[in-house]
Coordinates of C-alpha atoms in Angstrom, one line a residue:
X1 CA 125.8 28.3 -39.9
X2 CA 128.7 26.0 -38.9
X3 CA 131.0 25.0 -41.7
X4 CA 132.0 21.4 -42.4
X5 CA 135.7 21.0 -43.4
X6 CA 136.3 17.7 -45.2
X7 CA 140.1 17.0 -44.8
X8 CA 142.1 15.1 -47.4
X9 CA 144.7 12.7 -46.0
X10 CA 147.6 14.8 -47.3
X11 CA 146.6 17.7 -45.0
X12 CA 146.9 15.5 -41.9
X13 CA 150.2 14.0 -43.1
X14 CA 151.5 17.5 -43.7
X15 CA 150.4 18.7 -40.2
X16 CA 148.4 16.6 -37.8
X17 CA 147.5 19.8 -35.9
X18 CA 145.1 20.5 -38.9
X19 CA 142.6 18.4 -37.0
X20 CA 142.2 21.2 -34.5
X21 CA 142.8 24.2 -36.8
X22 CA 139.2 25.1 -37.8
X23 CA 137.9 26.9 -34.7
X24 CA 134.3 26.0 -33.7
X25 CA 133.4 24.3 -37.0
X26 CA 133.0 20.6 -37.9
X27 CA 136.0 18.6 -39.2
X28 CA 134.8 15.6 -41.2
X29 CA 137.1 12.6 -42.0
X30 CA 135.8 10.1 -44.5
X31 CA 136.5 6.5 -43.6
X32 CA 139.0 6.4 -46.5
X33 CA 141.2 9.0 -44.7
X34 CA 141.4 6.7 -41.7
X35 CA 142.3 3.8 -44.0
X36 CA 145.1 5.8 -45.5
X37 CA 146.4 7.0 -42.1
X38 CA 146.5 3.4 -41.0
X39 CA 148.6 2.6 -44.1
X40 CA 151.0 5.4 -43.6
X41 CA 151.5 4.8 -39.8
X42 CA 153.9 2.0 -40.8
X43 CA 156.2 4.4 -42.6
X44 CA 159.5 5.5 -40.9
X45 CA 159.5 9.0 -42.4
X46 CA 157.8 12.2 -41.5
X47 CA 154.5 11.1 -43.0
X48 CA 154.5 8.0 -40.8
X49 CA 155.2 10.0 -37.7
X50 CA 152.4 12.5 -38.5
X51 CA 150.0 9.6 -39.2
X52 CA 150.8 8.1 -35.8
X53 CA 150.3 11.4 -34.1
X54 CA 147.0 12.0 -35.8
X55 CA 145.7 8.5 -34.9
X56 CA 146.6 9.1 -31.3
X57 CA 144.8 12.5 -31.3
X58 CA 141.7 10.9 -32.8
X59 CA 141.8 8.2 -30.1
X60 CA 141.9 10.9 -27.4
X61 CA 139.0 12.8 -29.0
X62 CA 137.0 9.6 -29.3
X63 CA 137.0 9.2 -25.5
X64 CA 135.0 12.4 -25.1
X65 CA 132.2 11.5 -27.4
X66 CA 129.6 8.7 -28.1
X67 CA 130.1 5.9 -30.6
X68 CA 128.9 6.7 -34.0
X69 CA 128.4 10.5 -33.2
X70 CA 130.4 13.7 -33.4
X71 CA 132.9 14.2 -30.7
X72 CA 134.2 17.5 -29.3
X73 CA 137.7 18.9 -30.1
X74 CA 139.4 22.2 -29.3
X75 CA 137.8 25.6 -29.4
X76 CA 134.2 24.4 -29.4
X77 CA 134.6 22.5 -32.7
X78 CA 133.7 18.9 -33.3
X79 CA 134.9 16.0 -35.4
X80 CA 132.9 13.5 -37.4
X81 CA 133.7 10.3 -39.2
X82 CA 131.8 9.6 -42.4
X83 CA 131.4 5.9 -42.8
X84 CA 129.6 5.6 -46.2
X85 CA 128.7 7.3 -49.4
X86 CA 125.0 7.4 -50.3
X87 CA 124.2 6.5 -53.9
X88 CA 127.9 6.3 -54.7
X89 CA 127.6 4.1 -57.8
X90 CA 125.3 6.6 -59.5
X91 CA 127.5 9.5 -58.6
X92 CA 130.6 7.9 -59.8
X93 CA 128.9 7.3 -63.2
X94 CA 127.4 10.8 -63.3
X95 CA 130.8 12.5 -62.8
X96 CA 133.0 10.1 -64.7
X97 CA 135.1 9.3 -61.6
X98 CA 136.7 6.0 -60.9
X99 CA 135.5 4.4 -57.7
X100 CA 138.9 2.8 -57.3
X101 CA 140.6 6.1 -56.6
X102 CA 140.6 7.0 -52.9
X103 CA 140.6 10.8 -53.5
X104 CA 137.4 10.4 -55.6
X105 CA 135.6 8.7 -52.7
X106 CA 136.7 11.4 -50.3
X107 CA 135.4 14.0 -52.7
X108 CA 132.0 12.3 -53.0
X109 CA 131.7 12.4 -49.3
X110 CA 132.0 16.2 -49.5
X111 CA 129.6 16.3 -52.4
X112 CA 126.9 14.3 -50.5
X113 CA 127.0 16.7 -47.6
X114 CA 126.8 19.7 -50.0
X115 CA 123.8 18.1 -51.7
X116 CA 122.0 18.1 -48.3
X117 CA 122.5 21.9 -48.0
X118 CA 125.5 21.8 -45.7
X119 CA 128.2 24.5 -46.0
X120 CA 131.1 22.2 -47.0
X121 CA 134.7 23.1 -47.7
X122 CA 137.1 20.5 -49.0
X123 CA 140.7 21.0 -47.7
X124 CA 143.6 19.4 -49.6
X125 CA 147.3 20.0 -50.4
X126 CA 146.7 18.2 -53.7
X127 CA 146.1 20.7 -56.5
X128 CA 144.5 18.0 -58.7
X129 CA 142.0 17.1 -56.0
X130 CA 141.1 20.8 -55.5
X131 CA 140.5 21.1 -59.2
X132 CA 138.2 18.1 -59.1
X133 CA 136.3 19.6 -56.1
X134 CA 135.8 22.8 -58.0
X135 CA 134.5 20.9 -61.0
X136 CA 131.9 19.3 -58.7
X137 CA 130.9 22.7 -57.3
X138 CA 132.5 22.1 -53.9
X139 CA 134.2 25.0 -52.3
X140 CA 137.9 24.1 -51.7
X141 CA 141.1 25.4 -50.2
X142 CA 144.7 24.6 -49.4
X143 CA 145.7 24.2 -45.8
X144 CA 147.3 27.6 -45.1
X145 CA 148.5 27.3 -41.5
X146 CA 152.3 27.7 -41.5
X147 CA 152.2 29.5 -44.8
X148 CA 153.9 32.8 -45.6
X149 CA 153.5 35.4 -48.3
X150 CA 156.5 34.6 -50.5
X151 CA 156.2 37.7 -52.6
X152 CA 156.9 39.7 -49.4
X153 CA 159.4 37.3 -47.9
X154 CA 162.2 39.0 -45.8
X155 CA 165.3 39.2 -48.0
X156 CA 167.8 40.0 -45.3
X157 CA 168.9 43.3 -46.8
X158 CA 167.6 46.6 -48.1
X159 CA 168.7 49.7 -49.9
X160 CA 168.3 53.1 -48.4
X161 CA 169.1 56.6 -49.7
X162 CA 170.8 58.8 -47.2
X163 CA 172.8 62.1 -47.3
X164 CA 176.5 62.0 -48.0
X165 CA 177.1 63.4 -44.5
X166 CA 175.6 60.2 -42.9
X167 CA 177.9 58.0 -45.0
X168 CA 180.9 60.1 -44.0
X169 CA 179.9 59.9 -40.3
X170 CA 179.6 56.2 -40.6
X171 CA 183.1 55.8 -41.9
X172 CA 184.4 58.3 -39.3
X173 CA 182.8 56.7 -36.3
X174 CA 182.8 53.1 -37.5
X175 CA 179.0 53.0 -37.3
X176 CA 175.9 55.2 -36.8
X177 CA 172.7 55.2 -34.7
X178 CA 169.8 53.6 -36.6
X179 CA 166.1 53.5 -36.1
X180 CA 164.6 50.2 -35.1
X181 CA 161.5 50.7 -37.3
X182 CA 161.6 48.3 -40.4
X183 CA 164.9 47.0 -39.3
X184 CA 165.6 43.4 -38.1
X185 CA 168.5 41.9 -36.2
X186 CA 171.5 41.2 -38.5
X187 CA 169.8 42.8 -41.5
X188 CA 172.1 44.4 -44.0
X189 CA 171.7 47.9 -45.5
X190 CA 173.2 49.3 -48.6
X191 CA 173.3 53.0 -48.0
X192 CA 173.9 55.3 -50.9
X193 CA 173.8 59.1 -51.6
X194 CA 171.5 60.1 -54.5
X195 CA 173.8 63.1 -55.1
X196 CA 176.9 60.9 -55.4
X197 CA 176.2 57.6 -57.1
X198 CA 179.5 56.0 -56.0
X199 CA 179.2 57.2 -52.4
X200 CA 177.8 53.9 -50.9
X201 CA 178.5 51.6 -48.0
X202 CA 177.4 48.2 -46.8
X203 CA 176.5 47.8 -43.1
X204 CA 174.9 45.3 -40.7
X205 CA 172.2 46.2 -38.2
X206 CA 173.3 45.5 -34.6
X207 CA 169.9 45.2 -32.9
X208 CA 171.4 45.1 -29.4
X209 CA 172.9 48.5 -29.7
X210 CA 170.5 49.9 -32.3
X211 CA 173.4 50.8 -34.6
X212 CA 174.5 50.1 -38.2
X213 CA 178.0 48.7 -37.9
X214 CA 180.7 47.9 -40.5
X215 CA 181.1 44.3 -41.8
X216 CA 183.8 42.5 -39.7
X217 CA 184.7 40.1 -42.6
X218 CA 184.3 42.2 -45.7
X219 CA 187.8 41.4 -47.0
X220 CA 188.0 37.8 -45.7
X221 CA 188.9 34.9 -48.0
X222 CA 187.6 31.6 -46.9
X223 CA 189.5 28.5 -48.2
X224 CA 190.7 30.7 -51.0
X225 CA 187.1 31.6 -51.9
X226 CA 186.3 35.3 -52.2
X227 CA 182.8 36.8 -52.3
X228 CA 182.0 38.1 -55.8
X229 CA 179.2 40.5 -55.0
X230 CA 177.6 42.3 -52.2
X231 CA 175.1 39.5 -51.5
X232 CA 177.9 37.0 -51.1
X233 CA 179.7 39.4 -48.8
X234 CA 176.6 39.5 -46.6
X235 CA 176.3 35.7 -46.6
X236 CA 179.9 35.3 -45.6
X237 CA 179.5 37.9 -42.8
X238 CA 176.7 35.8 -41.3
X239 CA 178.5 32.5 -41.9
X240 CA 181.7 33.6 -40.2
X241 CA 180.0 35.2 -37.2
X242 CA 180.0 32.6 -34.4
X243 CA 177.4 34.5 -32.4
X244 CA 174.8 33.9 -35.2
X245 CA 173.8 30.3 -34.7
X246 CA 171.2 29.9 -37.5
X247 CA 171.8 31.2 -41.1
X248 CA 169.4 30.8 -44.0
X249 CA 170.6 31.4 -47.6
X250 CA 168.0 31.5 -50.4
X251 CA 168.9 31.8 -54.0
X252 CA 168.7 30.3 -57.5
X253 CA 171.2 27.9 -58.9
X254 CA 174.7 29.4 -59.2
X255 CA 174.3 32.2 -56.6
X256 CA 177.0 30.6 -54.4
X257 CA 174.9 29.8 -51.3
X258 CA 176.1 26.2 -51.0
X259 CA 179.7 26.9 -52.0
X260 CA 180.0 29.7 -49.4
X261 CA 178.4 27.5 -46.7
X262 CA 180.7 24.6 -47.4
X263 CA 183.9 26.7 -47.6
X264 CA 183.1 28.5 -44.4
X265 CA 182.2 25.2 -42.6
X266 CA 185.5 23.6 -43.8
X267 CA 187.4 26.7 -42.7
X268 CA 185.8 26.8 -39.3
X269 CA 186.6 23.1 -38.7
X270 CA 190.0 22.7 -40.2
X271 CA 191.6 26.1 -39.8
X272 CA 190.0 27.7 -36.8
X273 CA 189.1 24.5 -35.0
X274 CA 185.9 26.2 -33.8
X275 CA 183.8 23.1 -34.5
X276 CA 184.6 19.4 -34.2
X277 CA 183.3 18.4 -37.6
X278 CA 181.3 19.5 -40.7
X279 CA 178.0 17.7 -40.9
X280 CA 176.2 17.8 -44.2
X281 CA 172.7 16.6 -45.0
X282 CA 170.0 17.1 -47.6
X283 CA 166.4 15.8 -48.1
X284 CA 166.3 12.6 -50.2
X285 CA 163.8 13.9 -52.8
X286 CA 164.4 12.5 -56.3
X287 CA 164.1 14.7 -59.4
X288 CA 162.3 12.9 -62.2
X289 CA 161.6 9.2 -62.1
X290 CA 162.9 7.6 -58.9
X291 CA 165.6 4.9 -59.4
X292 CA 164.5 2.8 -56.4
X293 CA 166.7 1.3 -53.7
X294 CA 170.4 1.7 -53.9
X295 CA 172.9 -1.0 -52.8
X296 CA 175.7 -0.6 -50.2
X297 CA 176.2 1.0 -46.8
X298 CA 174.6 4.2 -45.6
X299 CA 177.7 6.2 -46.8
X300 CA 177.7 4.5 -50.2
X301 CA 174.0 5.2 -50.6
X302 CA 174.4 8.9 -49.6
X303 CA 177.2 9.4 -52.1
X304 CA 174.7 9.2 -54.9
X305 CA 172.6 11.9 -53.4
X306 CA 175.5 14.1 -52.3
X307 CA 177.0 14.5 -55.7
X308 CA 176.5 18.3 -55.8
X309 CA 178.1 18.6 -52.3
X310 CA 181.1 16.6 -53.4
X311 CA 181.4 18.7 -56.5
X312 CA 181.6 21.9 -54.4
X313 CA 184.0 20.3 -51.8
X314 CA 186.4 19.1 -54.5
X315 CA 186.3 22.6 -56.1
X316 CA 187.1 24.2 -52.7
X317 CA 189.9 21.8 -51.9
X318 CA 191.5 22.1 -55.3
X319 CA 192.1 25.9 -54.9
X320 CA 195.5 27.2 -54.0
X321 CA 196.2 30.1 -51.7
X322 CA 195.9 32.6 -54.6
X323 CA 192.4 31.3 -55.4
X324 CA 193.4 29.5 -58.6
X325 CA 192.1 26.1 -59.4
X326 CA 194.8 23.4 -59.3
X327 CA 194.4 19.7 -60.1
X328 CA 190.9 18.3 -59.4
X329 CA 192.5 15.0 -58.4
X330 CA 194.2 16.7 -55.5
X331 CA 190.9 18.2 -54.3
X332 CA 189.1 14.8 -54.6
X333 CA 191.9 13.1 -52.5
X334 CA 191.7 15.8 -49.8
X335 CA 187.9 15.4 -49.6
X336 CA 188.2 11.6 -49.3
X337 CA 190.7 12.1 -46.5
X338 CA 188.4 14.5 -44.6
X339 CA 185.5 12.0 -44.9
X340 CA 187.7 9.1 -43.8
X341 CA 188.9 11.0 -40.8
X342 CA 185.3 12.1 -39.9
X343 CA 186.1 15.8 -40.4
X344 CA 183.3 15.8 -43.0
X345 CA 180.3 13.7 -42.1
X346 CA 177.4 12.9 -44.4
X347 CA 174.1 12.2 -42.7
X348 CA 170.6 11.2 -43.9
X349 CA 167.8 13.4 -42.7
X350 CA 166.1 10.2 -41.5
X351 CA 168.7 9.7 -38.8
X352 CA 168.7 13.2 -37.3
X353 CA 165.5 12.8 -35.3
X354 CA 166.2 12.4 -31.6
X355 CA 169.9 13.5 -31.8
X356 CA 171.6 16.3 -30.0
X357 CA 174.4 17.5 -32.3
X358 CA 176.9 19.6 -30.3
X359 CA 179.9 21.6 -31.5
X360 CA 179.4 20.9 -35.2
X361 CA 179.0 23.1 -38.2
X362 CA 175.8 21.7 -39.8
X363 CA 174.7 22.4 -43.3
X364 CA 171.2 21.3 -44.6
X365 CA 171.2 21.8 -48.4
X366 CA 168.0 21.8 -50.5
X367 CA 166.1 22.7 -47.4
X368 CA 163.2 24.0 -49.5
X369 CA 162.0 20.4 -49.7
X370 CA 161.3 20.2 -46.0
X371 CA 158.0 21.0 -44.3
X372 CA 157.8 23.6 -41.5
X373 CA 157.7 20.7 -38.9
X374 CA 160.8 19.0 -40.5
X375 CA 162.6 22.3 -40.3
X376 CA 161.7 22.7 -36.7
X377 CA 162.9 19.1 -36.0
X378 CA 166.2 19.8 -37.7
X379 CA 166.9 23.1 -35.9
X380 CA 166.0 21.6 -32.5
X381 CA 168.7 19.0 -33.1
X382 CA 171.5 21.7 -32.8
X383 CA 173.2 21.2 -29.5
X384 CA 175.5 23.5 -27.5
X385 CA 178.2 25.1 -29.6
X386 CA 176.8 24.2 -33.0
X387 CA 175.9 26.4 -35.9
X388 CA 173.2 25.5 -38.5
X389 CA 173.1 26.7 -42.1
X390 CA 170.0 26.1 -44.2
X391 CA 170.3 26.6 -48.0
X392 CA 167.8 26.3 -50.8
X393 CA 165.9 27.6 -53.8
X394 CA 162.2 28.0 -53.1
X395 CA 161.5 28.1 -56.9
X396 CA 162.9 24.5 -57.2
X397 CA 160.7 22.4 -55.0
X398 CA 160.4 18.6 -55.6
X399 CA 158.0 17.8 -52.8
X400 CA 154.6 17.6 -54.4
X401 CA 152.7 19.1 -51.4
X402 CA 155.0 22.1 -50.9
X403 CA 155.3 25.4 -52.7
X404 CA 157.4 28.6 -52.4
X405 CA 155.1 29.9 -49.6
X406 CA 154.5 26.7 -47.6
X407 CA 157.9 25.1 -47.5
X408 CA 159.8 25.0 -44.2
X409 CA 162.7 27.2 -45.4
X410 CA 160.5 30.1 -46.3
X411 CA 158.5 29.6 -43.1
X412 CA 161.7 29.7 -41.0
X413 CA 163.0 32.9 -42.7
X414 CA 159.8 34.8 -41.9
X415 CA 159.3 33.5 -38.3
X416 CA 163.0 33.9 -37.2
X417 CA 163.8 37.2 -38.9
X418 CA 164.2 39.4 -35.8
X419 CA 166.1 36.9 -33.6
X420 CA 169.6 38.0 -32.6
X421 CA 171.1 34.6 -33.3
X422 CA 169.6 34.4 -36.7
X423 CA 170.7 35.9 -40.1
X424 CA 169.3 35.6 -43.6
X425 CA 170.3 36.6 -47.1
X426 CA 168.5 36.1 -50.4
X427 CA 171.0 35.9 -53.1
X428 CA 169.8 37.0 -56.6
X429 CA 172.9 37.2 -58.8
X430 CA 174.2 34.0 -60.4
X431 CA 178.0 33.7 -60.4
X432 CA 178.4 30.1 -61.5
X433 CA 178.8 30.8 -65.2
X434 CA 177.2 32.9 -68.0
X435 CA 175.1 29.9 -69.1
X436 CA 173.9 29.1 -65.5
X437 CA 172.9 32.8 -65.1
X438 CA 171.0 32.7 -68.4
X439 CA 169.2 29.5 -67.4
X440 CA 168.2 31.0 -64.0
X441 CA 166.8 34.1 -65.6
X442 CA 164.8 32.7 -68.6
X443 CA 164.0 29.0 -68.0

């Protein structure tokens, strides 16, 4: 028996390819979904783009069918448009649903089909809508294409017990042969000897030569910033390696991911002259109640959203060579100088589409609020000679239709984990302050 998948609008806005993701079954779109797509197509963000793509796809499918009937789509499936709800008024009253809510009308389209004995599955990214569907006795599901198992997400490093002889051989030969099995390019390994608890080492896996090699930057200070733990040492190793073009850093608040990325970017641009500028962006997703439109130029608008970035930059620029914090006023003045001279550039995610950004050190902060397609769009903007760093905390997602498993940052980590130009570290230890560490652990 063929299944009928009733799609909520948010599924299509999340990924227009959802229209062709249900094999040889029937995809049903209530007329309300088309109305909402028509409304969203005017938007200039990712939702508007996806709405326009979906509408064009529907137009192509329509040419293969007859008016008012199902029309064929990929893999032997078909697509149907539901144009009305039978006995809708009685159903709305029976279930206590408001007829003015679009989601309710979409749900009742699914309910009508179920009442006729059809095998109906309601698909939505909206948890509330799925709860309503369950209450109506309709089978429901999240759209799980481009979703990963977050509990098993690649961490970028692992601990292994080995004999003391192997550790001695590593130090003697500046590396050892290493089995490829369960090892990924640029993965880090903490090797320790059970017999000697202090006999440990930290190494990186060189996939090209199938060897564990010493860290090249284990004692490096960057803009007077020193790594405070092994995880930060791993992160700095990836950030300073120019052969690794894409770095992802996951971690809770205070683990140092953004600070290390900014310090390295500034170092690479101002000290080594490896890149022409430091480009910084972050998704504009408000926490709490949105404050609406902000006045001023693009730079003035972005300053409000880039507060955490400026805090880190001012801290970095106020450090002296010994790593001590000097006057914050000095750090602020230096950051303003870099911004004025285009050494540091703030960019809105909206303006990155269509660009080719060459020879720049690019940092995307709070990347957990991006969809998999948005992450792909951002990475594909990196031109020749550029390095891209994505940072974020998958436990702090402000996008209502993403979670720790479906956000673009987690998806990127899992899909890119064995590429030679990619490196990843999940940072777990908070170094910001005792209070920040406590909050990350128990709140």
